[in-house]
CSV table of C-alpha atoms in Angstrom, one decimal:
chain,number,residue,atom,x,y,z
A,3,MET,CA,0.5,0.3,0.2
A,4,GLY,CA,1.4,3.4,-1.2
A,5,ARG,CA,0.8,6.8,1.2
A,6,VAL,CA,-2.0,8.6,1.3
A,7,VAL,CA,-1.6,12.4,1.2
A,8,LEU,CA,-4.1,15.0,2.5
A,9,VAL,CA,-3.5,18.1,0.2
A,10,THR,CA,-4.6,21.5,2.2
A,11,GLY,CA,-5.5,24.5,0.3
A,12,ILE,CA,-7.0,22.7,-3.5
A,13,SER,CA,-9.0,25.9,-4.0
A,14,ARG,CA,-5.8,27.7,-5.1
A,15,ASP,CA,-4.0,26.6,-8.3
A,16,ILE,CA,-1.2,25.8,-6.8
A,17,GLY,CA,-2.0,23.7,-4.3
A,18,ARG,CA,-4.7,21.8,-7.2
A,19,ARG,CA,-1.7,21.6,-9.2
A,20,PHE,CA,0.6,19.9,-6.9
A,21,ALA,CA,-2.5,17.6,-6.2
A,22,ARG,CA,-2.4,16.4,-9.6
A,23,ALA,CA,0.9,16.3,-9.9
A,24,ALA,CA,1.5,14.2,-5.8
A,25,THR,CA,-1.6,11.2,-7.9
A,26,GLY,CA,1.0,10.3,-10.8
A,27,ASP,CA,3.5,9.1,-8.2
A,28,PRO,CA,3.6,5.2,-7.5
A,29,SER,CA,4.5,5.6,-4.0
A,30,ILE,CA,1.2,7.4,-3.5
A,31,ASP,CA,-2.0,5.4,-3.2
A,32,ARG,CA,-4.5,8.5,-2.9
A,33,VAL,CA,-4.8,11.9,-2.5
A,34,ILE,CA,-7.6,13.4,-0.7
A,35,GLY,CA,-8.1,17.8,-1.6
A,36,VAL,CA,-9.4,19.5,1.3
A,37,ASP,CA,-10.7,23.3,1.0
A,38,ALA,CA,-14.1,25.3,2.3
A,39,VAL,CA,-14.6,25.9,-1.3
A,40,PRO,CA,-14.3,23.4,-4.3
A,41,PRO,CA,-11.5,23.6,-6.6
A,42,ARG,CA,-11.6,25.4,-10.2
A,43,GLY,CA,-10.0,23.2,-12.8
A,44,ASP,CA,-10.0,19.7,-13.3
A,45,ILE,CA,-8.4,17.6,-10.0
A,46,GLY,CA,-8.0,14.4,-12.1
A,47,ASP,CA,-7.9,11.0,-9.2
A,48,VAL,CA,-8.0,13.6,-6.2
A,49,SER,CA,-10.5,13.1,-4.2
A,50,PHE,CA,-12.3,16.8,-3.2
A,51,VAL,CA,-13.5,16.6,0.6
A,52,ARG,CA,-15.1,20.1,1.1
A,53,ALA,CA,-13.7,21.4,4.6
A,54,ASP,CA,-12.7,24.0,6.4
A,55,ILE,CA,-9.4,23.4,8.5
A,56,ARG,CA,-10.5,26.2,10.7
A,57,ASN,CA,-12.8,24.2,12.1
A,58,PRO,CA,-12.2,20.9,14.2
A,59,VAL,CA,-13.6,19.0,11.3
A,60,ILE,CA,-10.4,18.2,9.2
A,61,ALA,CA,-9.3,15.6,12.4
A,62,LYS,CA,-12.6,13.6,11.4
A,63,VAL,CA,-11.3,13.6,7.3
A,64,ILE,CA,-7.7,12.9,9.2
A,65,ALA,CA,-9.2,10.0,11.2
A,66,LYS,CA,-11.6,8.7,8.3
A,67,GLU,CA,-9.4,8.3,5.2
A,68,ASP,CA,-6.4,7.5,7.4
A,69,VAL,CA,-4.1,10.2,6.2
A,70,ASP,CA,-0.6,9.6,6.9
A,71,THR,CA,0.9,12.2,5.5
A,72,VAL,CA,-0.4,15.9,5.4
A,73,VAL,CA,0.8,18.9,2.8
A,74,HIS,CA,-0.2,21.7,4.2
A,75,MET,CA,-0.4,24.6,1.7
A,76,SER,CA,-3.3,26.9,2.3
A,77,VAL,CA,-1.6,29.6,3.6
A,78,ILE,CA,-2.9,33.1,1.6
A,79,ALA,CA,0.0,35.8,0.9
A,80,THR,CA,-2.5,38.1,-0.5
A,81,PRO,CA,-5.8,40.2,1.8
A,82,GLY,CA,-7.0,40.8,-1.0
A,83,SER,CA,-7.7,37.1,-1.9
A,84,ALA,CA,-9.1,35.9,0.8
A,85,GLY,CA,-11.4,39.1,1.7
A,86,GLY,CA,-9.4,41.6,3.8
A,87,ARG,CA,-6.6,41.1,6.4
A,88,GLY,CA,-8.4,40.0,9.0
A,89,THR,CA,-9.9,36.9,7.3
A,90,MET,CA,-6.5,35.5,5.4
A,91,LYS,CA,-4.6,35.5,9.0
A,92,GLU,CA,-8.0,33.5,10.4
A,93,LEU,CA,-7.3,31.9,7.6
A,94,ASN,CA,-3.9,31.2,7.7
A,95,VAL,CA,-2.6,31.0,11.6
A,96,ILE,CA,-6.0,29.8,13.2
A,97,GLY,CA,-6.9,27.0,9.9
A,98,SER,CA,-2.8,26.2,10.7
A,99,MET,CA,-3.3,26.0,14.4
A,100,GLN,CA,-6.7,23.7,13.9
A,101,LEU,CA,-4.6,21.5,11.4
A,102,LEU,CA,-1.5,21.2,13.8
A,103,ALA,CA,-4.0,19.9,16.7
A,104,ALA,CA,-6.0,17.7,14.7
A,105,CYS,CA,-2.5,15.7,13.1
A,106,GLN,CA,-1.4,15.6,17.0
A,107,LYS,CA,-4.2,13.4,18.1
A,108,SER,CA,-4.0,11.5,15.1
A,109,ALA,CA,-2.9,7.8,15.5
A,110,THR,CA,-2.4,7.3,12.1
A,111,VAL,CA,-0.2,10.9,10.9
A,112,GLU,CA,3.6,10.1,10.3
A,113,ARG,CA,4.7,12.6,7.8
A,114,LEU,CA,4.0,16.7,8.0
A,115,VAL,CA,5.1,18.8,5.4
A,116,VAL,CA,4.8,22.7,5.2
A,117,LYS,CA,5.1,24.9,2.4
A,118,SER,CA,6.6,28.2,3.9
A,119,THR,CA,8.8,30.6,2.8
A,120,THR,CA,11.9,32.7,2.7
A,121,THR,CA,9.7,35.7,3.1
A,122,VAL,CA,9.7,34.9,6.7
A,123,TYR,CA,13.6,36.6,6.7
A,124,GLY,CA,12.6,40.0,6.0
A,125,SER,CA,14.4,41.9,3.8
A,126,GLY,CA,16.3,44.9,5.3
A,127,PRO,CA,19.9,47.0,5.0
A,128,ARG,CA,21.6,44.9,7.9
A,129,ASP,CA,20.5,41.5,6.4
A,130,PRO,CA,23.8,38.5,5.7
A,131,ALA,CA,24.4,38.4,2.1
A,132,MET,CA,22.8,34.5,2.6
A,133,PHE,CA,20.2,33.3,5.5
A,134,THR,CA,20.5,30.0,6.5
A,135,GLU,CA,17.8,27.7,8.0
A,136,ASP,CA,19.1,28.6,11.6
A,137,MET,CA,18.8,32.6,10.9
A,138,GLY,CA,15.8,34.4,11.7
A,139,PRO,CA,14.4,38.0,10.2
A,140,LYS,CA,16.9,40.9,11.7
A,141,ARG,CA,13.7,42.4,12.6
A,142,LEU,CA,10.5,40.8,13.3
A,143,PRO,CA,7.8,41.3,11.3
A,144,SER,CA,4.5,43.4,12.6
A,145,SER,CA,1.8,42.5,10.3
A,146,GLY,CA,1.2,41.1,7.2
A,147,TYR,CA,2.2,37.5,5.5
A,148,ALA,CA,5.6,37.9,7.2
A,149,LYS,CA,3.7,37.9,10.6
A,150,ASP,CA,1.4,35.1,10.0
A,151,VAL,CA,4.4,33.1,8.6
A,152,TYR,CA,6.5,33.8,11.8
A,153,GLU,CA,4.1,32.5,13.8
A,154,ILE,CA,2.8,29.3,11.9
A,155,GLU,CA,6.9,28.0,11.6
A,156,GLY,CA,6.8,28.6,15.9
A,157,TYR,CA,3.6,26.4,16.3
A,158,VAL,CA,4.9,23.5,13.7
A,159,ARG,CA,8.2,23.8,15.6
A,160,GLY,CA,6.3,22.9,18.7
A,161,PHE,CA,4.0,20.5,16.6
A,162,ALA,CA,7.5,18.7,15.8
A,163,ARG,CA,8.2,18.7,19.5
A,164,ARG,CA,5.3,17.6,21.0
A,165,ARG,CA,5.0,14.8,18.2
A,166,PRO,CA,8.9,13.4,17.5
A,167,ASP,CA,7.3,10.4,15.8
A,168,VAL,CA,6.1,12.4,13.2
A,169,ASP,CA,8.6,13.2,10.6
A,170,VAL,CA,8.0,17.3,10.4
A,171,THR,CA,9.7,19.3,7.2
A,172,MET,CA,9.3,22.6,6.6
A,173,ILE,CA,10.0,24.3,3.1
A,174,ARG,CA,10.8,27.7,2.7
A,175,ALA,CA,10.9,28.5,-0.4
A,176,ALA,CA,11.8,31.6,-2.7
A,177,ASN,CA,9.7,33.4,-4.7
A,178,VAL,CA,7.6,31.0,-6.8
A,179,VAL,CA,7.7,32.1,-10.0
A,180,GLY,CA,6.0,30.7,-13.5
A,181,PRO,CA,3.7,30.7,-16.5
A,182,HIS,CA,0.9,29.6,-14.2
A,183,VAL,CA,1.6,31.9,-11.3
A,184,SER,CA,-0.2,34.6,-9.8
A,185,SER,CA,1.6,36.3,-6.9
A,186,PRO,CA,2.1,40.0,-5.5
A,187,LEU,CA,5.6,39.4,-7.6
A,188,THR,CA,4.5,38.4,-11.0
A,189,ASN,CA,1.8,40.8,-11.0
A,190,TYR,CA,4.4,42.9,-10.6
A,191,PHE,CA,6.5,42.4,-13.0
A,192,ARG,CA,2.8,42.2,-15.5
A,193,LEU,CA,2.2,45.3,-15.0
A,194,PRO,CA,2.7,47.4,-18.6
A,195,VAL,CA,5.4,49.9,-16.2
A,196,ILE,CA,7.5,48.6,-13.9
A,197,PRO,CA,7.8,51.2,-10.4
A,198,ARG,CA,11.9,50.6,-8.9
A,199,VAL,CA,12.8,52.4,-5.8
A,200,LEU,CA,15.7,54.7,-6.8
A,201,GLY,CA,19.2,53.7,-6.2
A,202,PHE,CA,18.9,50.6,-5.1
A,203,ASP,CA,18.7,47.6,-7.3
A,204,PRO,CA,17.7,44.5,-5.2
A,205,ARG,CA,18.7,40.9,-5.5
A,206,LEU,CA,16.4,38.1,-6.8
A,207,GLN,CA,16.4,34.1,-5.7
A,208,LEU,CA,13.5,32.8,-7.6
A,209,LEU,CA,11.6,29.0,-7.7
A,210,HIS,CA,10.1,27.7,-10.7
A,211,GLU,CA,6.4,26.3,-10.1
A,212,ASP,CA,7.5,23.1,-11.5
A,213,ASP,CA,10.4,22.8,-8.5
A,214,LEU,CA,8.2,23.4,-6.2
A,215,MET,CA,5.8,20.7,-7.3
A,216,ARG,CA,8.3,18.4,-7.4
A,217,VAL,CA,10.4,19.2,-4.1
A,218,LEU,CA,7.1,18.7,-2.3
A,219,CYS,CA,6.5,15.8,-3.4
A,220,HIS,CA,10.3,14.7,-2.9
A,221,ALA,CA,9.5,15.5,0.5
A,222,ALA,CA,6.0,13.8,0.8
A,223,THR,CA,7.7,10.8,0.0
A,224,THR,CA,11.1,10.5,1.6
A,225,GLY,CA,10.1,12.0,5.0
A,226,VAL,CA,13.4,13.9,5.9
A,227,PRO,CA,12.9,16.2,9.0
A,228,GLY,CA,14.1,19.4,8.7
A,229,THR,CA,13.5,23.1,7.9
A,230,PHE,CA,15.3,23.6,4.2
A,231,ASN,CA,15.9,26.6,1.9
A,232,VAL,CA,14.4,25.8,-1.5
A,233,ALA,CA,15.3,28.3,-4.5
A,234,GLY,CA,17.2,28.4,-8.0
A,235,ASP,CA,20.6,28.4,-8.2
A,236,GLY,CA,22.5,31.5,-8.6
A,237,VAL,CA,20.8,35.2,-8.2
A,238,MET,CA,19.6,38.3,-10.6
A,239,THR,CA,19.0,41.6,-10.2
A,240,LEU,CA,15.9,43.6,-10.3
A,241,SER,CA,17.6,46.0,-13.5
A,242,GLN,CA,18.4,42.4,-15.1
A,243,ALA,CA,14.6,41.6,-14.6
A,244,VAL,CA,13.3,44.5,-16.0
A,245,ARG,CA,16.0,44.0,-19.3
A,246,ARG,CA,15.2,40.7,-19.9
A,247,LEU,CA,11.5,41.8,-19.6
A,248,GLY,CA,12.1,44.4,-21.6
A,249,THR,CA,9.4,46.3,-20.2
A,250,PRO,CA,9.8,49.8,-19.4
A,251,SER,CA,10.6,51.0,-15.9
A,252,VAL,CA,10.6,54.2,-13.3
A,253,SER,CA,12.4,55.0,-10.8
A,254,LEU,CA,10.9,56.9,-7.5
A,255,PRO,CA,12.2,57.3,-4.3
A,256,ARG,CA,10.9,54.7,-1.6
A,257,PHE,CA,8.3,56.9,-0.4
A,258,ALA,CA,6.7,57.0,-3.5
A,259,VAL,CA,6.9,53.8,-4.9
A,260,GLY,CA,5.2,52.7,-1.7
A,261,ARG,CA,2.0,55.3,-2.0
A,262,LEU,CA,2.2,53.8,-5.4
A,263,GLY,CA,1.4,50.5,-4.2
A,264,SER,CA,-0.9,51.5,-1.6
A,265,THR,CA,-3.3,52.7,-4.7
A,266,MET,CA,-2.4,49.8,-6.7
A,267,ARG,CA,-3.6,47.9,-3.9
A,268,GLN,CA,-7.0,49.6,-3.2
A,269,ALA,CA,-8.1,49.5,-6.8
A,270,ARG,CA,-7.0,45.7,-6.6
A,271,VAL,CA,-4.3,46.2,-9.5
A,272,SER,CA,-1.4,44.6,-7.5
A,273,ASP,CA,-1.4,43.5,-3.8
A,274,PHE,CA,1.5,45.5,-3.3
A,275,SER,CA,2.4,45.1,0.6
A,276,PRO,CA,5.0,46.8,2.8
A,277,GLU,CA,6.9,43.6,2.5
A,278,GLN,CA,7.1,43.5,-1.1
A,279,LEU,CA,8.6,47.0,-1.3
A,280,GLY,CA,11.2,46.3,1.4
A,281,PHE,CA,12.0,43.1,-1.0
A,282,LEU,CA,11.8,45.5,-4.1
A,283,THR,CA,14.2,47.4,-2.0
A,284,TYR,CA,16.9,45.3,-0.3
A,285,GLY,CA,16.0,42.0,-2.1
A,286,ARG,CA,17.4,38.5,-0.3
A,287,GLY,CA,19.6,35.6,-0.3
A,288,VAL,CA,19.4,32.1,0.9
A,289,ASP,CA,21.5,29.6,1.1
A,290,THR,CA,20.5,26.2,-0.4
A,291,THR,CA,23.4,24.1,1.2
A,292,ARG,CA,20.8,21.5,3.3
A,293,MET,CA,18.3,21.5,0.4
A,294,ARG,CA,21.1,19.2,-1.4
A,295,THR,CA,23.5,17.6,1.3
A,296,VAL,CA,19.9,17.1,3.6
A,297,LEU,CA,17.2,16.7,2.0
A,298,GLY,CA,18.3,14.9,-1.4
A,299,PHE,CA,16.9,17.9,-4.0
A,300,GLU,CA,17.9,19.9,-6.5
A,301,PRO,CA,16.2,21.9,-8.6
A,302,GLN,CA,15.7,21.4,-12.7
A,303,PHE,CA,15.9,25.1,-13.3
A,304,THR,CA,18.1,28.0,-12.1
A,305,THR,CA,16.8,32.3,-10.7
A,306,ALA,CA,17.8,32.9,-14.9
A,307,GLU,CA,16.3,29.8,-16.2
A,308,THR,CA,13.0,30.4,-14.2
A,309,PHE,CA,12.5,34.0,-14.5
A,310,ALA,CA,13.2,33.2,-18.7
A,311,ASP,CA,10.8,30.7,-18.9
A,312,PHE,CA,7.9,33.2,-17.3
A,313,CYS,CA,9.5,35.8,-19.4
A,314,GLN,CA,8.0,33.8,-22.8
A,315,SER,CA,4.6,34.0,-21.2
A,316,VAL,CA,4.4,37.2,-19.8
A,317,ALA,CA,6.3,39.7,-22.6
A,318,PRO,CA,4.1,39.3,-25.5
A,319,ALA,CA,0.7,40.7,-23.5
A,320,VAL,CA,3.0,43.3,-20.8
A,321,ARG,CA,4.9,45.4,-24.6
A,322,GLU,CA,1.2,45.4,-25.8
A,323,GLY,CA,-0.1,46.8,-22.6
A,324,ALA,CA,3.2,49.3,-23.1
A,325,GLY,CA,2.5,50.5,-26.2
A,326,ARG,CA,-1.0,51.3,-25.6
A,327,ALA,CA,0.2,53.6,-23.0
């Protein structure tokens, strides 16, 4: 018998795509997708269960389906997609707490994989050249997605201490980019004119959407515990990315970019958060040594190759929009 994998957040494209990909792994017998709303698009052989992870009913789903592996992917990065910041925090933090409580009570769960993000490190002028997994942010996040992820990681570490018999793997993924990804960063690169912070050229590290699917499946099937930075090889600067897109850009003082971002967020053009402004000012670099030596994973795409693949899908539309402008 293969593994029985429960995937949260299947109503979002990235969760649905991972669940479908997992059904093709020969070591996985069944995949159960869970979310409060049905997924849009074909889910193939995935079994969908309508359940809100903020509700203790998730424990009944785990017990009924004899789940032995949980892949938690329902942490939301943008308040606009959740219906506001309050709902976003409730879905992220309260939902994760309820899921961990259900896993703690379960007699069948053997593995927990949590999709986290390198956003947890923050972006600032005093950051190291490369963050390793044992480092924390130089300044604790005070709001938004980064604060949610910081809290969730703390709860996951607490769960790992209480259930040492469960293999807990935390994947700190760099910014995920690809033709099918809709995120604050990809939406930023799809703007007809790209605003940049005057005097700064941040370093970017990217992870291809296909490599995210591969690393989550690898973690779910190998059961290597620990926290791992995951990113494509190499870095690129924002100026290099803009040149490769061929999109016009404008350099503005940081406060002006922040005001512009706030206006775009209110108009729902782009979810331009303060943490994204920090990233587009200072950038971020992470060390991926443990990804290779301990987790045993090697991305297929470098950072440059990841962005090149993204450019093929977005550049024509961006140029057309810039031309009309």
